[in-house]
Short mmCIF file of C-alpha atoms in Angstrom, two decimals:
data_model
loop_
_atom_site.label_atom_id
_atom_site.label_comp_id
_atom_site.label_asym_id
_atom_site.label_seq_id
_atom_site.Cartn_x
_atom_site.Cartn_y
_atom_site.Cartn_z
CA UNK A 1 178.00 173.91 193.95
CA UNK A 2 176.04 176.15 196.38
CA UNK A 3 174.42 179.45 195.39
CA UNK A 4 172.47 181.84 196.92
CA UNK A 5 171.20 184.08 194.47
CA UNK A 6 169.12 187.23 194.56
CA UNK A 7 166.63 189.01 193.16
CA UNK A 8 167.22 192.65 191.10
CA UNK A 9 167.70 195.70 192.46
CA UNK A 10 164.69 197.42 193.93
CA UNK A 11 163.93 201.54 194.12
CA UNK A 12 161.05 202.41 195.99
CA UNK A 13 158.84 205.81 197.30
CA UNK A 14 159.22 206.48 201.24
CA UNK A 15 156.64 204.37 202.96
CA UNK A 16 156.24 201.04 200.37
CA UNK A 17 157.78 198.08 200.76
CA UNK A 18 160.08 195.90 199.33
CA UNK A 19 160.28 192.16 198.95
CA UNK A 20 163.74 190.65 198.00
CA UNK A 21 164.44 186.90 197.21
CA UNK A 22 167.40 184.26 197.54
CA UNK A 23 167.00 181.39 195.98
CA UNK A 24 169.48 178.59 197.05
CA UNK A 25 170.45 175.60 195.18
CA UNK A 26 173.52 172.94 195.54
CA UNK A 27 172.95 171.68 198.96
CA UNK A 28 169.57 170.46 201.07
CA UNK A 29 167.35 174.21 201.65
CA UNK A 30 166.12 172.45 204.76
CA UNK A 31 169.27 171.86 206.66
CA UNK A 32 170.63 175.36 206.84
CA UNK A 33 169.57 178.72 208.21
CA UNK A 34 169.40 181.86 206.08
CA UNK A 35 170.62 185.03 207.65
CA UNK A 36 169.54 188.81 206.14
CA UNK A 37 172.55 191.05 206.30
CA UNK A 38 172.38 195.00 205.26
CA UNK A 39 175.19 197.15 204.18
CA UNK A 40 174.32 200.87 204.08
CA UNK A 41 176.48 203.01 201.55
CA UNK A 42 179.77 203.02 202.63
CA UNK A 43 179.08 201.61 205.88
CA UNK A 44 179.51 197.83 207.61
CA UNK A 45 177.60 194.83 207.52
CA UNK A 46 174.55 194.31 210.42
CA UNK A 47 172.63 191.44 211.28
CA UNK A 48 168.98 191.81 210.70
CA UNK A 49 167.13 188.37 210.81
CA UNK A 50 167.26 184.72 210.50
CA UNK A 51 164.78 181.83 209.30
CA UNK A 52 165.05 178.05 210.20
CA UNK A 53 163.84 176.91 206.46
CA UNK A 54 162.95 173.95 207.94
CA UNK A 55 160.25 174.85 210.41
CA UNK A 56 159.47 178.17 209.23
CA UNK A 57 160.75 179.40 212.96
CA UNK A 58 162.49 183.39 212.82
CA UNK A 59 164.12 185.99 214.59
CA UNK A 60 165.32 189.33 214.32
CA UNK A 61 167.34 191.97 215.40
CA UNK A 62 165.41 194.75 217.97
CA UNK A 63 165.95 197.17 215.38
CA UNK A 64 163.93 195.32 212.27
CA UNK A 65 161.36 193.77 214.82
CA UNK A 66 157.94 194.84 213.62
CA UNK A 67 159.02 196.23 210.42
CA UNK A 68 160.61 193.37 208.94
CA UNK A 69 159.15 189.88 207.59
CA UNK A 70 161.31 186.68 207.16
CA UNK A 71 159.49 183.69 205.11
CA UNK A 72 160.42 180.49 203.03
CA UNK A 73 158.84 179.23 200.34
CA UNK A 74 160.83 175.41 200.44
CA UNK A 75 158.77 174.12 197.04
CA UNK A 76 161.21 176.47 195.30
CA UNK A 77 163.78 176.57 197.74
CA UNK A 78 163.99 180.42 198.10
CA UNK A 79 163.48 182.52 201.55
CA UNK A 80 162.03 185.73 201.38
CA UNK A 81 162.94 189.49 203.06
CA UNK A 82 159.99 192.05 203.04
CA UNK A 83 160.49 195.19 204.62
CA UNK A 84 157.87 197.65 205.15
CA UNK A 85 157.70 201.65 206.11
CA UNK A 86 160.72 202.51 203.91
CA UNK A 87 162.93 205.79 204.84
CA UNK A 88 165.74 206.63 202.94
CA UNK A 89 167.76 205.55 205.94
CA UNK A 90 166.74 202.08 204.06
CA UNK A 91 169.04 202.63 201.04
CA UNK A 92 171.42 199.80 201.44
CA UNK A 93 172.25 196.29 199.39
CA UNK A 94 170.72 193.79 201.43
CA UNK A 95 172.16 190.17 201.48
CA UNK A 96 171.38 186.74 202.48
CA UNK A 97 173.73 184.18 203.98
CA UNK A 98 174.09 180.67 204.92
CA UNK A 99 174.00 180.14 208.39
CA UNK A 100 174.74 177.04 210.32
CA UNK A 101 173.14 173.55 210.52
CA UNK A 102 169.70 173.46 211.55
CA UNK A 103 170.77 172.30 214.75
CA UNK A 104 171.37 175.46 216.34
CA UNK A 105 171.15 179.20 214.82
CA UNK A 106 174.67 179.75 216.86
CA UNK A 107 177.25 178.38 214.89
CA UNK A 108 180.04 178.69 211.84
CA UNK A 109 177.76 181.13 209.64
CA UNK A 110 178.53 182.81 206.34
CA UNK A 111 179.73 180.28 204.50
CA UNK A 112 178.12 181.31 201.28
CA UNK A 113 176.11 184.73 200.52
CA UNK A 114 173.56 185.75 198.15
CA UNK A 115 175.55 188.31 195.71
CA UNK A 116 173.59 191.28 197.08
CA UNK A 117 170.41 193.23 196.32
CA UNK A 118 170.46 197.37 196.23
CA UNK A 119 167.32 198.90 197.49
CA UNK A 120 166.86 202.62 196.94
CA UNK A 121 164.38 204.64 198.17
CA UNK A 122 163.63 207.94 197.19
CA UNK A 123 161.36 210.52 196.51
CA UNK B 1 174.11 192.74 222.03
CA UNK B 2 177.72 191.52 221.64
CA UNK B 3 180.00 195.10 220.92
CA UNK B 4 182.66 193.67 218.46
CA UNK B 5 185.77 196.38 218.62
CA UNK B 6 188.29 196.02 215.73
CA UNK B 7 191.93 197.53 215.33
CA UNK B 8 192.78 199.33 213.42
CA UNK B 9 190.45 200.87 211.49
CA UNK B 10 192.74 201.83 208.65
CA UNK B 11 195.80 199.11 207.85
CA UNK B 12 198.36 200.84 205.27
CA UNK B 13 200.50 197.67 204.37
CA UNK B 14 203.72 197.52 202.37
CA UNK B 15 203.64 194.08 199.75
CA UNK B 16 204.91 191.39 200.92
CA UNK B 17 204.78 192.71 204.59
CA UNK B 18 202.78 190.81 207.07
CA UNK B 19 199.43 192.68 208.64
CA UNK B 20 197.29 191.96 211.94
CA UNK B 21 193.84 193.17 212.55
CA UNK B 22 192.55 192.75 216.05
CA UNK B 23 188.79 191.97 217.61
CA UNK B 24 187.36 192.16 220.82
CA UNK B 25 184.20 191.38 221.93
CA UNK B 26 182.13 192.56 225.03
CA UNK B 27 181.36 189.73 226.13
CA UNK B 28 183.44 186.43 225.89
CA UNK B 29 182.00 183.86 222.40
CA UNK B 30 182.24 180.54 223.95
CA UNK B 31 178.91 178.98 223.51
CA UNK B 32 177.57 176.27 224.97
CA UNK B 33 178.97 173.62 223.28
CA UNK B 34 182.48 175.02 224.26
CA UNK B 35 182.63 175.95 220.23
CA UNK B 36 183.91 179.86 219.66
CA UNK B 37 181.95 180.61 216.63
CA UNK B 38 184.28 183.68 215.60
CA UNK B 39 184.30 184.54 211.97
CA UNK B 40 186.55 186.77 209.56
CA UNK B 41 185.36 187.99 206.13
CA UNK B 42 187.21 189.87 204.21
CA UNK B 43 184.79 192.12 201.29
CA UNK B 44 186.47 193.39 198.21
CA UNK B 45 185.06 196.20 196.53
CA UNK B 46 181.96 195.81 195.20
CA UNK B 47 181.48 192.08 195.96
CA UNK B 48 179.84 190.36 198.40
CA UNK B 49 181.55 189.41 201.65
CA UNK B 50 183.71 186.14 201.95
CA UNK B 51 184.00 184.60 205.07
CA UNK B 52 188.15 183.28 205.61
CA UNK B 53 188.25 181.87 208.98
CA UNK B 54 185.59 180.03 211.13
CA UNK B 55 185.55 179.12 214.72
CA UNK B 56 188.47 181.17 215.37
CA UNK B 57 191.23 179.43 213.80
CA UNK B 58 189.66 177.59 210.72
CA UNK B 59 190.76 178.60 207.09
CA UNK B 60 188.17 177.86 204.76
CA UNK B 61 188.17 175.71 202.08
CA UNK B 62 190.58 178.15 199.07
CA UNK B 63 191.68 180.84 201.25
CA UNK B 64 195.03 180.97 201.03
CA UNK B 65 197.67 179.54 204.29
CA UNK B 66 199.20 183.14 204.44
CA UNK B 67 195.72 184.09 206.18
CA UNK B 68 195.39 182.86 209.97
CA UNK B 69 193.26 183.31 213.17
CA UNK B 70 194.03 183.01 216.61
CA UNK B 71 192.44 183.91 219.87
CA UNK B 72 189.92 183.17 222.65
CA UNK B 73 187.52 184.29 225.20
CA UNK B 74 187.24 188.23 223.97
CA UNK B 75 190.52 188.61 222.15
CA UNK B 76 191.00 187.46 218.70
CA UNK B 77 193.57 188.22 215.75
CA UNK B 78 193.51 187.55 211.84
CA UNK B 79 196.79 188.03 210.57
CA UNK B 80 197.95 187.90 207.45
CA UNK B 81 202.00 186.65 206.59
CA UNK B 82 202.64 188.90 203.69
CA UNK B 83 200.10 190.57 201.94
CA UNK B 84 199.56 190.60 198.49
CA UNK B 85 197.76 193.38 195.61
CA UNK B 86 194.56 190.67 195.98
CA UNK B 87 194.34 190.98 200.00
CA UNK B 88 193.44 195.26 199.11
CA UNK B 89 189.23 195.45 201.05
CA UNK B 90 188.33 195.36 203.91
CA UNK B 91 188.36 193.08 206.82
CA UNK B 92 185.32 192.45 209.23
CA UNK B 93 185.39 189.94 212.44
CA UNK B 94 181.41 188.57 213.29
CA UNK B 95 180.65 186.82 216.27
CA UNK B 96 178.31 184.06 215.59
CA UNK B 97 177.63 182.57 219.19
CA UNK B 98 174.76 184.97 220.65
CA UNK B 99 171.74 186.44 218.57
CA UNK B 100 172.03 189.37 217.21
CA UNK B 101 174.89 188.44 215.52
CA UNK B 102 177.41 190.98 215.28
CA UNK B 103 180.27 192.51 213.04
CA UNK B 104 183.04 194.78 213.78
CA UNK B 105 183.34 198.29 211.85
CA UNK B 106 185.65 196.72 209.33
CA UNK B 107 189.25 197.34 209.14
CA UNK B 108 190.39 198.89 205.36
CA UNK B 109 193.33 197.30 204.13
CA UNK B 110 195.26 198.98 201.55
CA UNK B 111 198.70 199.01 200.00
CA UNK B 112 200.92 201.14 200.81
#
């Protein structure tokens, strides 16, 4: 069966960073994209990135561009989220997703999602 | 980016009663491939989100038939036949055919 699963739960000083993992197993790492999706407390889900697994290729949202590094690691199947320049407006669980076939990033994403890393940061 | 607009925000819901949540996007979601790659997720509390219907109308593969999607171009519609204690969370529509992707605010469903 497919899983995405995360690393722990993260709390962090203003200005460090934070590096979160998915690891995916249950269906070819290479075929699919992985999407990074943040949920503030209380608040909705937002788009922040995506990596083609197979080719290493990203992109990301205005908003995390600069500040925010997407990366694979296919020998262990797991793609990587490191964020740098924490603010408290960071505080949020942070999840990955499966996004479509490696055809094309557009697609029917969000199949399956990691269940969810909490990153604090605070003083 | 694609605005994603949902309605309502708040859905009070009698069991057993049937509920609609409405989406609409700025900009229309057929891609290139004449696909609309318009998703609904529903999110319980404290869980991760679980997508229910892809490219507009799809169910996936467990979600049960009392949940459907319709729609096209920029207006789209998850309803749900008669809701049960189960469907309580909330309800987000994501547009999936230009990057950024995009979710609406989330509709709270709740019984009443």
């Amino acid at each position: 069966q497919v899983q995405l699963v995360q690393s722990g739960a993260e709390v962090k000083e203003p200005g460090a960073s934070v590096k979160v993992s998915c690891q995916a197993s249950g269906y070819t790492f290479t075929d699919f994209y992985i999407h990074w999706v943040r949920q503030a407390p209380g608040q909705g889900l937002e788009c922040m990135g995506w990596v083609n697994p197979n080719t290493g290729g990203t992109n990301y949202a205005q908003k995390f561009q600069g500040r925010v590094t997407l990366t694979r690691d296919t020998s262990i199947t797991t793609a990587y989220m490191d964020m740098s320049g924490l603010t408290s407006d960071d505080t949020a669980v942070y999840f990955c997703m499966r996004g479509s076939h490696r055809v094309s990033v557009a697609g029917p994403v969000g199949d399956y999602w990691g269940q969810g890393t909490l990153v604090s940061v605070s003083s | 980016d694609v605005l994603m607009t949902q309605s309502p925000l708040s859905l009070p819901v009698t069991l057993g009663q049937p509920a609609s949540i409405s989406c609409r996007s700025s900009q229309s979601l057929v891609f290139g491939d004449g696909n609309t790659y318009l998703n609904w997720f529903q999110q319980r509390p404290g869980q991760s989100p679980r997508r229910l219907i892809y490219k507009v109308s799809n169910r996936d593969s467990g979600v049960p038939d009392r949940f459907s999607g319709s729609g096209s171009g920029t207006d789209f519609t998850l309803k749900i036949s008669r809701v049960e204690a189960e469907d309580v969370g909330i309800y987000y529509c994501m547009q999936g055919t230009q990057w950024p992707f995009t979710f609406g605010q989330g509709t709270r469903l709740e019984i009443k």
